[in-house]
Amino acid sequence: MAKRTVDVAVIGSGPGGLAAAIAAKKEGAGNVLVVERDVEMGGILLQCIHHGFGTEILGADLPGPAYAQRFEQEAISLGVETLLDTMVLDITPTRQIVAASESSGLLEVQARSIVLAMGCRERTRAQITLPGARPAGVYTAGMAQRFVNVEGFVPGRRIVILGSGDIGMIMARRLTFEGAKVARVVEIMPFLSGLMRNYVQCLLDFDIPLQLGHTISRIIGRRRVEAVEVVQVDDQWRPVPGTEEIIPCDTLLLSVGLIPENELSRNVGVALDPVTGGPYVDERFETTMPGIFAAGNVVHVYDLVDWVTEAGYVAGKHAARFAAGDRAGQLDYVRLEAGENVRYVVPHVLTRDQLPGESIKLQMRARQPIEKPVWVELRDGEKRLIRRAERYARPGEMLTLVLPERSYEDVRQAETLTVNVLER
Amino acid sequence: MAKTTELICVTCPMGCKLTVTHEGDTILGIEGNVCKRGEAYAQTELVDPRRMVATTVQVVGGVHPLVPVYTTAPIPKPLIFDLLSELRQVKLRAPILAGRVVLEDALGTGVTVLTSRDLPAAPG
Amino acid sequence: MASNNYDVIVIGAGVVGSLVARALSRYKLRILLIEKESDVGAGTTAANSAIVHAGYDPVPGSLKATLNVAGNRLWDALASDLDFAFDRRGDYVVATGEQEIPHLRALVERGRRNGVLGLTIISGDEMRHREPHINPGVSAALFAATGGICDPFAITVAAAENAVMNGVTLLLETAFEEFVIERERIVAVKTTRGTFGCRWAVNAAGLFSDEVMHHAGVRPEFTITPRRGEYLVLDKAEITIETVLFPVPTPVSKGIVVAATTHGNIVIGPTAHEIDDRQDTEVTRIGLEQVWQGTAKLVPGLDRRHVIATFAGLRAAGNARCETPGVDYDHDFVVEIPQNVAGFVNLGGIESPGLTSAPAIAERVVQMLKDAGERLEERPDWNPVRPARPRFRDLSRQEQAQLVRRDPRYGRIVCRCETVMEGEIVAEIHAPIPARTYDALKRRTWLGTGRCQGAFDTPRVVSILARELGLSPLEVTKKGPGSELLVRPTKSGAGMVGRE
């Protein structure tokens, strides 16, 4: 088995991984190696050919592949090494990586620090236990996206989409562009799960109906999908009898959410948050295993690639510092808790004495939508540390609270901090 | 006569809900926008709605059969499907570099269509 | 093919038909195995609890009891010859509350009468010790040491493959139409792919076994009532179950089982719902709810969020009266050479414990042919061994490294959840029974059965199937004609480029 040693190994070359590799290199790491299972770098961005990437950090509205290529080129020019078409099979707590590839067989990499950047995967039909038959023609929206945009094939002629996630809405437009008929988008929640602007420019623009508070109660068709049964649900998500409607279609796309992909993390012993599905991390994106960091959608699912890139920068920088031996003994943590109307907040903990010399972003998702002005606040018991006004809070749109350096002293005094999203 | 139209700004991911009061094409007032871009959006959306378009074009001899392309500026909404038909006629030969001009002044709109990525030639 | 004439035609390549074909391939016979679906084991065989039953459940004196116990004993040797997943790790019938304990004693007694060895009753404490996640209210349990779990599709494809290696002809997508009967003897089988002459026809048509026997003029009163069973599959997670857990049975059902799979998951089910349609394998909201309710009694801590798959299978429940005098039982197996037509081996109503019994049914078919005067002469070159193909995930790192050196395609991942490599897929596409569809590959390699349920591998598998079979990706199907995965190129004229 081929063996080698690196300072920082990054698993995955999507936006999180590329940013981590770039930041690690800039922080002075000697060799930085990115391991990518696909034959080219960029991850899922390569199939996200639509606009909307880079508006926050590049000030440009780029399509996914262009965004990816920018960071890929920067990484290469900084001397980041890559192993393409290579799958990481296992990581050990001592940060040994075993990977397999067609060109180099099995190989072993000993890394001083690791950044997990495997991204996320789509929730599938089975996880929501859709009743009915099991014909061809049921795909996740992302799988359809790969077929249409990269492989060059359209998976169906008449399509129903379950779930109003961004990928689903974007595929509704994409398939319309390629001559398919999108009959309907069905969402079980009473509100949109993706971004409002995607609703406007992907559905409204093309008169694609969105049906909130409905779900698919049955898939019909033995060999290929022939129709789906749509039904209204009550506030407990139970089907309301008598509201069933049969919609003829040959394809059902699922856009029912994303889950961080953490098989490798779990196997190595990284503790995972059941709410996010990703590792517990501190503000440097270090996991519960020393020297193993995590960046991007592998931690929690972001709305915007720009923020994934930012997270990758933070993780990569600290991975490089760890690799350089910059670690002062056992760390003491301040817990950060999701309080009122907050489903989760990342990071999960803040290091009491190691807070970096830069402001820290606390990113969270609201539990319930509040369509009026809100406060996003950070508290230590009775004491409010900081707050920020937002015009509304929607579960589909991540909320950010920046913890400025001047608040660090307050953080150090605290045992547990809480974030709340409250009506103003 | 003054009229109000509800719009959702698509300029950035925030998706501000705009309430636009207008008389014909003349905007009398806008509420709900967080930044100035919302005003500009409302103005064009009422008079001349435009959208960015991204799609793919055929490639011969590349590692993939398609290369993604995009408009560098929004084009008038009614022209989207004409642009798509136009791009359906295009066939590029690999290797292709990102930023290659696929259509210049597409449909006379002044908007350029570029490739989104490099696409190497297929080996062999 | 020299001619369209065979000594034996086996109708149906489920687990029974495939094992019968393999058992007969030992002898100098020309054998044809026909299957209406695109793959072997596509019906009842592939969708059940995957349990090798000890045999304490069937009514004593029934054919089910005899063949269950006899079949159970044949699995170790078969698994070793054919190299499929089988693990005799025992099963339990779990009693909760004092009132259920007498049922366990009754099952032990029934098991003894059926000739089942290794039955013991253990205490609630012992049960909790052996399966720590069991319902804490367990009062006692019956432990059956000979119970086991298996991969039912794997035994079927291995048996069919071994049969083909030994000269059996397999025709897929070939449906039985009718018999040609001359002077009360079956002389040929008409199929959707032509008529094939034969001296013997074996009915192994499972859910359609009643129709086939009626075509032969046998048992007009026999009917199959499909009984649908719905299942949930749980991912490998915090709570694991190592064995097979049955609740105390009710008069109509063995109840909802919680069982380990040879694959490391947990399968729970089945429901029991009689239906009319023999191909209706839909899962229903109500059915899945029943399954979930049923688990509470055995393993209350299971987490529904770990469900990664649902499926339904149909049991071929028959209505044959047990022929043993004094036994009052109306749902027995039919395993016979009937009197009223010659050249016909009739197998019907092979529902649970049909999978366990299948090896014994195959042996009995051989014996019945001998008894009917067929001179079965052994082939000197018969090879009972189906050589193993490498499974990357089961190998040591060193073996993996060697394998990739030998064939680099074993270094390229196709299914990340289940660690299935391109080399394994290519090997299955070119196996003695070629896997030609997505589902055929899925059943053989377990690709697409993990957490992502194929979201990652499907485009890759489509391109590999297209490349290896010389097809357009548009012709690649999920499970045969009519189940094409893609409808047209994105741009006319564009097509998938090889992903080399």
PDB file of N, CA and C in Angstrom, chain C residues 201-258:
ATOM      1  N   ALA C 201     -42.240 -31.339 -16.883  1.00  0.00           N
ATOM      2  CA  ALA C 201     -42.352 -29.916 -16.575  1.00  0.00           C
ATOM      3  C   ALA C 201     -42.516 -29.785 -15.069  1.00  0.00           C
ATOM      4  N   VAL C 202     -41.775 -28.841 -14.514  1.00  0.00           N
ATOM      5  CA  VAL C 202     -41.855 -28.619 -13.059  1.00  0.00           C
ATOM      6  C   VAL C 202     -42.527 -27.270 -12.810  1.00  0.00           C
ATOM      7  N   ASN C 203     -43.609 -27.307 -12.075  1.00  0.00           N
ATOM      8  CA  ASN C 203     -44.317 -26.070 -11.728  1.00  0.00           C
ATOM      9  C   ASN C 203     -43.652 -25.457 -10.499  1.00  0.00           C
ATOM     10  N   ALA C 204     -42.893 -24.387 -10.724  1.00  0.00           N
ATOM     11  CA  ALA C 204     -42.296 -23.665  -9.598  1.00  0.00           C
ATOM     12  C   ALA C 204     -42.681 -22.205  -9.741  1.00  0.00           C
ATOM     13  N   ALA C 205     -43.948 -21.979 -10.089  1.00  0.00           N
ATOM     14  CA  ALA C 205     -44.392 -20.648 -10.509  1.00  0.00           C
ATOM     15  C   ALA C 205     -44.865 -19.775  -9.349  1.00  0.00           C
ATOM     16  N   GLY C 206     -44.673 -20.253  -8.128  1.00  0.00           N
ATOM     17  CA  GLY C 206     -44.910 -19.397  -6.965  1.00  0.00           C
ATOM     18  C   GLY C 206     -46.318 -18.836  -6.914  1.00  0.00           C
ATOM     19  N   LEU C 207     -46.427 -17.523  -7.031  1.00  0.00           N
ATOM     20  CA  LEU C 207     -47.727 -16.856  -6.946  1.00  0.00           C
ATOM     21  C   LEU C 207     -48.674 -17.297  -8.058  1.00  0.00           C
ATOM     22  N   PHE C 208     -48.099 -17.837  -9.135  1.00  0.00           N
ATOM     23  CA  PHE C 208     -48.918 -18.266 -10.272  1.00  0.00           C
ATOM     24  C   PHE C 208     -48.991 -19.790 -10.356  1.00  0.00           C
ATOM     25  N   SER C 209     -48.587 -20.474  -9.284  1.00  0.00           N
ATOM     26  CA  SER C 209     -48.537 -21.941  -9.343  1.00  0.00           C
ATOM     27  C   SER C 209     -49.928 -22.542  -9.543  1.00  0.00           C
ATOM     28  N   ASP C 210     -50.969 -21.868  -9.057  1.00  0.00           N
ATOM     29  CA  ASP C 210     -52.319 -22.410  -9.283  1.00  0.00           C
ATOM     30  C   ASP C 210     -52.685 -22.376 -10.764  1.00  0.00           C
ATOM     31  N   GLU C 211     -52.376 -21.246 -11.422  1.00  0.00           N
ATOM     32  CA  GLU C 211     -52.708 -21.144 -12.855  1.00  0.00           C
ATOM     33  C   GLU C 211     -51.966 -22.201 -13.657  1.00  0.00           C
ATOM     34  N   VAL C 212     -50.692 -22.399 -13.334  1.00  0.00           N
ATOM     35  CA  VAL C 212     -49.899 -23.369 -14.086  1.00  0.00           C
ATOM     36  C   VAL C 212     -50.470 -24.776 -13.894  1.00  0.00           C
ATOM     37  N   MET C 213     -50.806 -25.127 -12.639  1.00  0.00           N
ATOM     38  CA  MET C 213     -51.322 -26.489 -12.447  1.00  0.00           C
ATOM     39  C   MET C 213     -52.701 -26.657 -13.092  1.00  0.00           C
ATOM     40  N   HIS C 214     -53.470 -25.586 -13.126  1.00  0.00           N
ATOM     41  CA  HIS C 214     -54.777 -25.693 -13.801  1.00  0.00           C
ATOM     42  C   HIS C 214     -54.603 -25.935 -15.297  1.00  0.00           C
ATOM     43  N   HIS C 215     -53.572 -25.333 -15.881  1.00  0.00           N
ATOM     44  CA  HIS C 215     -53.278 -25.599 -17.295  1.00  0.00           C
ATOM     45  C   HIS C 215     -52.957 -27.071 -17.523  1.00  0.00           C
ATOM     46  N   ALA C 216     -52.424 -27.711 -16.480  1.00  0.00           N
ATOM     47  CA  ALA C 216     -52.110 -29.133 -16.608  1.00  0.00           C
ATOM     48  C   ALA C 216     -53.304 -29.994 -16.227  1.00  0.00           C
ATOM     49  N   GLY C 217     -54.389 -29.335 -15.839  1.00  0.00           N
ATOM     50  CA  GLY C 217     -55.591 -30.074 -15.453  1.00  0.00           C
ATOM     51  C   GLY C 217     -55.495 -30.668 -14.067  1.00  0.00           C
ATOM     52  N   VAL C 218     -54.683 -30.088 -13.246  1.00  0.00           N
ATOM     53  CA  VAL C 218     -54.450 -30.639 -11.917  1.00  0.00           C
ATOM     54  C   VAL C 218     -55.065 -29.720 -10.860  1.00  0.00           C
ATOM     55  N   ARG C 219     -55.692 -30.307  -9.841  1.00  0.00           N
ATOM     56  CA  ARG C 219     -56.216 -29.584  -8.662  1.00  0.00           C
ATOM     57  C   ARG C 219     -56.993 -28.320  -9.030  1.00  0.00           C
ATOM     58  N   PRO C 220     -58.085 -28.485  -9.747  1.00  0.00           N
ATOM     59  CA  PRO C 220     -58.833 -27.275 -10.140  1.00  0.00           C
ATOM     60  C   PRO C 220     -59.314 -26.451  -8.941  1.00  0.00           C
ATOM     61  N   GLU C 221     -59.400 -27.081  -7.793  1.00  0.00           N
ATOM     62  CA  GLU C 221     -59.904 -26.360  -6.609  1.00  0.00           C
ATOM     63  C   GLU C 221     -58.791 -25.581  -5.905  1.00  0.00           C
ATOM     64  N   PHE C 222     -57.544 -25.792  -6.338  1.00  0.00           N
ATOM     65  CA  PHE C 222     -56.427 -25.134  -5.646  1.00  0.00           C
ATOM     66  C   PHE C 222     -56.320 -23.672  -6.086  1.00  0.00           C
ATOM     67  N   THR C 223     -56.228 -22.771  -5.130  1.00  0.00           N
ATOM     68  CA  THR C 223     -56.024 -21.362  -5.490  1.00  0.00           C
ATOM     69  C   THR C 223     -54.970 -20.728  -4.585  1.00  0.00           C
ATOM     70  N   ILE C 224     -54.272 -19.812  -5.199  1.00  0.00           N
ATOM     71  CA  ILE C 224     -53.320 -18.987  -4.450  1.00  0.00           C
ATOM     72  C   ILE C 224     -54.036 -17.698  -4.071  1.00  0.00           C
ATOM     73  N   THR C 225     -53.992 -17.349  -2.816  1.00  0.00           N
ATOM     74  CA  THR C 225     -54.462 -16.031  -2.377  1.00  0.00           C
ATOM     75  C   THR C 225     -53.239 -15.237  -1.951  1.00  0.00           C
ATOM     76  N   PRO C 226     -52.849 -14.261  -2.782  1.00  0.00           N
ATOM     77  CA  PRO C 226     -51.629 -13.526  -2.427  1.00  0.00           C
ATOM     78  C   PRO C 226     -51.827 -12.825  -1.081  1.00  0.00           C
ATOM     79  N   ARG C 227     -50.873 -12.990  -0.212  1.00  0.00           N
ATOM     80  CA  ARG C 227     -50.934 -12.312   1.077  1.00  0.00           C
ATOM     81  C   ARG C 227     -49.740 -11.353   1.142  1.00  0.00           C
ATOM     82  N   ARG C 228     -50.092 -10.052   1.158  1.00  0.00           N
ATOM     83  CA  ARG C 228     -49.035  -9.051   1.088  1.00  0.00           C
ATOM     84  C   ARG C 228     -48.450  -8.787   2.470  1.00  0.00           C
ATOM     85  N   GLY C 229     -47.144  -8.718   2.515  1.00  0.00           N
ATOM     86  CA  GLY C 229     -46.461  -8.383   3.763  1.00  0.00           C
ATOM     87  C   GLY C 229     -45.605  -7.156   3.540  1.00  0.00           C
ATOM     88  N   GLU C 230     -45.808  -6.164   4.387  1.00  0.00           N
ATOM     89  CA  GLU C 230     -45.018  -4.933   4.251  1.00  0.00           C
ATOM     90  C   GLU C 230     -43.922  -4.908   5.304  1.00  0.00           C
ATOM     91  N   TYR C 231     -42.813  -4.325   4.912  1.00  0.00           N
ATOM     92  CA  TYR C 231     -41.626  -4.313   5.768  1.00  0.00           C
ATOM     93  C   TYR C 231     -40.994  -2.927   5.821  1.00  0.00           C
ATOM     94  N   LEU C 232     -40.273  -2.705   6.901  1.00  0.00           N
ATOM     95  CA  LEU C 232     -39.400  -1.532   7.016  1.00  0.00           C
ATOM     96  C   LEU C 232     -37.981  -2.044   7.226  1.00  0.00           C
ATOM     97  N   VAL C 233     -37.027  -1.353   6.642  1.00  0.00           N
ATOM     98  CA  VAL C 233     -35.620  -1.687   6.877  1.00  0.00           C
ATOM     99  C   VAL C 233     -34.977  -0.518   7.616  1.00  0.00           C
ATOM    100  N   LEU C 234     -34.276  -0.839   8.688  1.00  0.00           N
ATOM    101  CA  LEU C 234     -33.609   0.207   9.458  1.00  0.00           C
ATOM    102  C   LEU C 234     -32.113   0.161   9.204  1.00  0.00           C
ATOM    103  N   ASP C 235     -31.551   1.333   9.189  1.00  0.00           N
ATOM    104  CA  ASP C 235     -30.119   1.500   9.000  1.00  0.00           C
ATOM    105  C   ASP C 235     -29.352   0.956  10.200  1.00  0.00           C
ATOM    106  N   LYS C 236     -28.094   0.662   9.945  1.00  0.00           N
ATOM    107  CA  LYS C 236     -27.188   0.370  11.053  1.00  0.00           C
ATOM    108  C   LYS C 236     -27.178   1.596  11.963  1.00  0.00           C
ATOM    109  N   ALA C 237     -27.463   1.423  13.221  1.00  0.00           N
ATOM    110  CA  ALA C 237     -27.545   2.586  14.102  1.00  0.00           C
ATOM    111  C   ALA C 237     -27.174   2.187  15.517  1.00  0.00           C
ATOM    112  N   GLU C 238     -27.491   3.071  16.443  1.00  0.00           N
ATOM    113  CA  GLU C 238     -27.087   2.847  17.837  1.00  0.00           C
ATOM    114  C   GLU C 238     -27.679   1.544  18.366  1.00  0.00           C
ATOM    115  N   ILE C 239     -28.958   1.330  18.089  1.00  0.00           N
ATOM    116  CA  ILE C 239     -29.604   0.114  18.574  1.00  0.00           C
ATOM    117  C   ILE C 239     -29.401  -0.993  17.554  1.00  0.00           C
ATOM    118  N   THR C 240     -28.784  -2.073  17.999  1.00  0.00           N
ATOM    119  CA  THR C 240     -28.610  -3.190  17.077  1.00  0.00           C
ATOM    120  C   THR C 240     -29.298  -4.418  17.656  1.00  0.00           C
ATOM    121  N   ILE C 241     -29.734  -5.261  16.752  1.00  0.00           N
ATOM    122  CA  ILE C 241     -30.334  -6.533  17.115  1.00  0.00           C
ATOM    123  C   ILE C 241     -29.505  -7.582  16.397  1.00  0.00           C
ATOM    124  N   GLU C 242     -29.073  -8.594  17.136  1.00  0.00           N
ATOM    125  CA  GLU C 242     -28.134  -9.555  16.553  1.00  0.00           C
ATOM    126  C   GLU C 242     -28.825 -10.799  16.010  1.00  0.00           C
ATOM    127  N   THR C 243     -30.076 -11.012  16.406  1.00  0.00           N
ATOM    128  CA  THR C 243     -30.713 -12.286  16.063  1.00  0.00           C
ATOM    129  C   THR C 243     -32.083 -12.024  15.443  1.00  0.00           C
ATOM    130  N   VAL C 244     -32.971 -12.987  15.627  1.00  0.00           N
ATOM    131  CA  VAL C 244     -34.323 -12.869  15.089  1.00  0.00           C
ATOM    132  C   VAL C 244     -35.283 -12.935  16.272  1.00  0.00           C
ATOM    133  N   LEU C 245     -36.159 -11.960  16.360  1.00  0.00           N
ATOM    134  CA  LEU C 245     -37.092 -11.895  17.480  1.00  0.00           C
ATOM    135  C   LEU C 245     -38.526 -11.975  16.967  1.00  0.00           C
ATOM    136  N   PHE C 246     -39.216 -13.046  17.366  1.00  0.00           N
ATOM    137  CA  PHE C 246     -40.641 -13.168  17.047  1.00  0.00           C
ATOM    138  C   PHE C 246     -41.448 -12.841  18.299  1.00  0.00           C
ATOM    139  N   PRO C 247     -42.615 -12.235  18.119  1.00  0.00           N
ATOM    140  CA  PRO C 247     -43.520 -12.179  19.268  1.00  0.00           C
ATOM    141  C   PRO C 247     -44.201 -13.541  19.405  1.00  0.00           C
ATOM    142  N   VAL C 248     -44.900 -13.759  20.498  1.00  0.00           N
ATOM    143  CA  VAL C 248     -45.708 -14.972  20.617  1.00  0.00           C
ATOM    144  C   VAL C 248     -46.772 -14.928  19.522  1.00  0.00           C
ATOM    145  N   PRO C 249     -46.883 -16.005  18.732  1.00  0.00           N
ATOM    146  CA  PRO C 249     -47.781 -15.928  17.566  1.00  0.00           C
ATOM    147  C   PRO C 249     -49.252 -15.876  17.964  1.00  0.00           C
ATOM    148  N   THR C 250     -50.025 -15.273  17.084  1.00  0.00           N
ATOM    149  CA  THR C 250     -51.474 -15.313  17.233  1.00  0.00           C
ATOM    150  C   THR C 250     -51.974 -16.444  16.349  1.00  0.00           C
ATOM    151  N   PRO C 251     -53.239 -16.798  16.442  1.00  0.00           N
ATOM    152  CA  PRO C 251     -53.727 -17.894  15.584  1.00  0.00           C
ATOM    153  C   PRO C 251     -53.517 -17.623  14.086  1.00  0.00           C
ATOM    154  N   VAL C 252     -53.498 -16.367  13.653  1.00  0.00           N
ATOM    155  CA  VAL C 252     -53.426 -16.111  12.210  1.00  0.00           C
ATOM    156  C   VAL C 252     -52.037 -15.758  11.717  1.00  0.00           C
ATOM    157  N   SER C 253     -51.126 -15.380  12.601  1.00  0.00           N
ATOM    158  CA  SER C 253     -49.873 -14.846  12.078  1.00  0.00           C
ATOM    159  C   SER C 253     -48.738 -15.051  13.058  1.00  0.00           C
ATOM    160  N   LYS C 254     -47.544 -15.071  12.489  1.00  0.00           N
ATOM    161  CA  LYS C 254     -46.368 -15.127  13.357  1.00  0.00           C
ATOM    162  C   LYS C 254     -46.068 -13.741  13.935  1.00  0.00           C
ATOM    163  N   GLY C 255     -46.824 -12.750  13.514  1.00  0.00           N
ATOM    164  CA  GLY C 255     -46.660 -11.416  14.091  1.00  0.00           C
ATOM    165  C   GLY C 255     -45.535 -10.642  13.434  1.00  0.00           C
ATOM    166  N   ILE C 256     -45.305  -9.457  13.951  1.00  0.00           N
ATOM    167  CA  ILE C 256     -44.262  -8.591  13.415  1.00  0.00           C
ATOM    168  C   ILE C 256     -42.915  -9.002  13.991  1.00  0.00           C
ATOM    169  N   VAL C 257     -42.009  -9.393  13.105  1.00  0.00           N
ATOM    170  CA  VAL C 257     -40.691  -9.884  13.481  1.00  0.00           C
ATOM    171  C   VAL C 257     -39.696  -8.728  13.445  1.00  0.00           C
ATOM    172  N   VAL C 258     -38.772  -8.740  14.377  1.00  0.00           N
ATOM    173  CA  VAL C 258     -37.636  -7.821  14.293  1.00  0.00           C
ATOM    174  C   VAL C 258     -36.409  -8.696  14.087  1.00  0.00           C
TER     175      VAL C 258
END
